[in-house]
Amino acid sequence: MPGKYRRLVEDLPATPILPNLVSTELDIYRVREEEDLDFLPLFLPRTVAEVRIRANGHDSQATIGRILQALANDVKVPNLKTLGIKTSYLTIPSLNTSIAQVLQAYGGIQTLELEFRSGQQILEALFSAGQLNNLRHLNARTTKPDTSITLASRVWILELETLQITGTPPFLASLLTSVEPRSMRGVKIVVEKMASTGSNGASANTPFRNSLSSIGGFIHLETLEMEVKSSLLLDDLRYILPCTDLETLRIVGPQLSSVDGGVDLVQRMAKALPRLKTLELRSTFDNRNGAQALRLSHLEVLAKECQTLERLCISIDARTSKSPTFQLERVEAGKKNVLRELEITCTLLGDVSEIRLMTIVKYMWPWLRLGMPGEYRGLVEGLPATPILPNLVSTELDIYWMPENDSLEFLPLVLPRTVSEVRIQGKGPDSEATIGRVLQALANDVKVPNLKTFGITTWHATTTNLNTSISQVLRSYEGIQALKLELESGHQILEVLFSAGQLNNLSHLDARIMKPDPAIALPSRVWLPHLETLQLNGAHPFIVSLLTSVEPRSIREVKMVVEKKASSGLNEAPISTPFWNCLSSIGRFVHLKTLEVEVKFSVLLRDLHHILPCTDLETLRFIGPQLSSVEGEEDLVQRMVKAWPRLKNLELRSTFDSRHGAQALRLPHLQVIAKESQTLKRLCISLDARGRKSPMFQLESIKVAKENVLRELEISCALLEDVSEMGLVMIVKQMWPWLNVVSSERIRISGNVVVITIEFN
């Protein structure tokens, strides 16, 4: 729903805008009591199946009550299956009554979403609604913890299949005991800490254990996901062992810990849950402090006993690899075990390093795909003799500082001959010397014959030695096809490329700089004869240098972010002049299909005439703080449309507040696109809608072209003078009545779904 109520009325059509609408979202502020709600049938036609209402501000609750009353008594929505109400404010009793009336009026509701201040309010609303026989899915969230729950009578929901709850243990326990246990298939809960009562009561874990006991009665439960905001013992999971149909179990908390001797419980879990495919037991606090959910002996039990697990995500205490309860040599890899994904957070303490842990895990599950190990100093003692992952294809190395006398013998372990992608990232100003050593080893000692993708990132000032080392790698691996360079300045990047010589196989280049260059000066020009895609981030001089270093006929895609140039302190040309040089260089790419440009300064729409020769363009995306046009540029827009006969996606957008200043396009320009462009599928524009009464804009003269394929239109607009947002949507729907998606600042229409923001005063 668009802007102010009084601006809306004059544009109201007589019939629903979307007669086949299936979903409506209403963001409610406040409507004065004397204002009627005649607009509701426009957005609640009889086809609607989903209605979600959200309160914005304490004063909106009376308005929500009026809308609910209208929904229950006046506006008939016979297909309503989903109802959602969200308010974080203290609800008034009459609102609960209105909610109950809607639930009673629409007995066919299958999904209910309630987000209130307290669980007490949610339970009162459910109790007032009576028997909800068709309800299958309930999502109940509270925004303020309850210390206790008191109800005169209990809620009872017979056929509920899935339940999502956010709240304190008393609220959870009340809802979990309000459902028929045999119907439950999925439970997802977030357990908040209880507000302090100021008195000595039962243990904080007691009500939570009551909740787990209730879940244990759901004998056909398939999914259980719990996030707890307080510490939890692994032993507490014994309460859910009766849920023998479980396929997914996810428990996450600040400290989910076990004690020695918990092996028996893990063994009982593995046997009690024979269908378990996904298991996540994870602590969210720093995983290097305190006991973790599982220990190595527990992991050993899972490897032996659980044959159905496909994904395992655990926090593990690895300090017990020498414990008498853990005997690696006794572990036998189960041939029937189907585990394919393992994610571990661990304490790297005692006698085990991270690479040692990886070796242990590979012994348990030799067919498992794993990530790479961590810190160098924890790595050395556990080094195996051969690569951990002999079929590895991609390696990322985060490099800090390493003493000169430390060996790099570990490199072949993480750079086997199968690797085709290597990415190196410097961490800190002291990392440069270590990066240089790694690059020298890669160029001269470690042979990676299949290397096709290489990237290096270091945001600190690099020396000539490092630039030389990068160039040596590029010369040693002539088969590199994709290169990413993120260095301090564009001058350094161009030096690296020049020193590397002819890069005949390079087809993809991504070059980014941290510090804009005031100017670029090189003794000789770089030449990249077979480049197809180019991504650039920097100031004009750097970008122009690279754009003029490629064979124009081979380029298919250019994506660039153009920064403001660093000042040289001299008299300089206007900022538009070097940017025109960028666009003129791009205009040479006659086979270019995709051009995406983000500029950090204002530009004019007419600057785009430089790229009209790119007749193969399919995607053009142009974004800037102010991308503006002037009156009388309809001819340029018409030339653009005709120059790019294959254009499918067009985005011309300003990033500054779209309600101030001229925008990229005006209504007459939009009219030209509607008439002339037959290939556009998606259009995203900043629109100046102030020219509706201009002699250049005649809505009644617009003819709908049957061949036009536009299906998605996104508008940010200046809602000034004689047009409102609703009026603009009506104009757009007249130009393109078959649009699948229309979105503006407060309206989004997607197929038969509309999202509306109501902001009435």
Coordinates of N, CA, C and O in Angstrom, one line a residue, residues 184 411 590:
M184 N 2.9 -35.0 15.6 CA 4.0 -34.1 15.4 C 5.1 -34.7 14.5 O 5.5 -35.9 14.7
L411 N 54.1 -27.6 2.4 CA 53.4 -27.1 1.2 C 52.9 -28.2 0.3 O 51.8 -28.2 -0.2
V590 N 33.2 -4.7 -29.4 CA 32.0 -4.9 -30.3 C 31.2 -6.2 -29.9 O 30.1 -6.3 -30.3

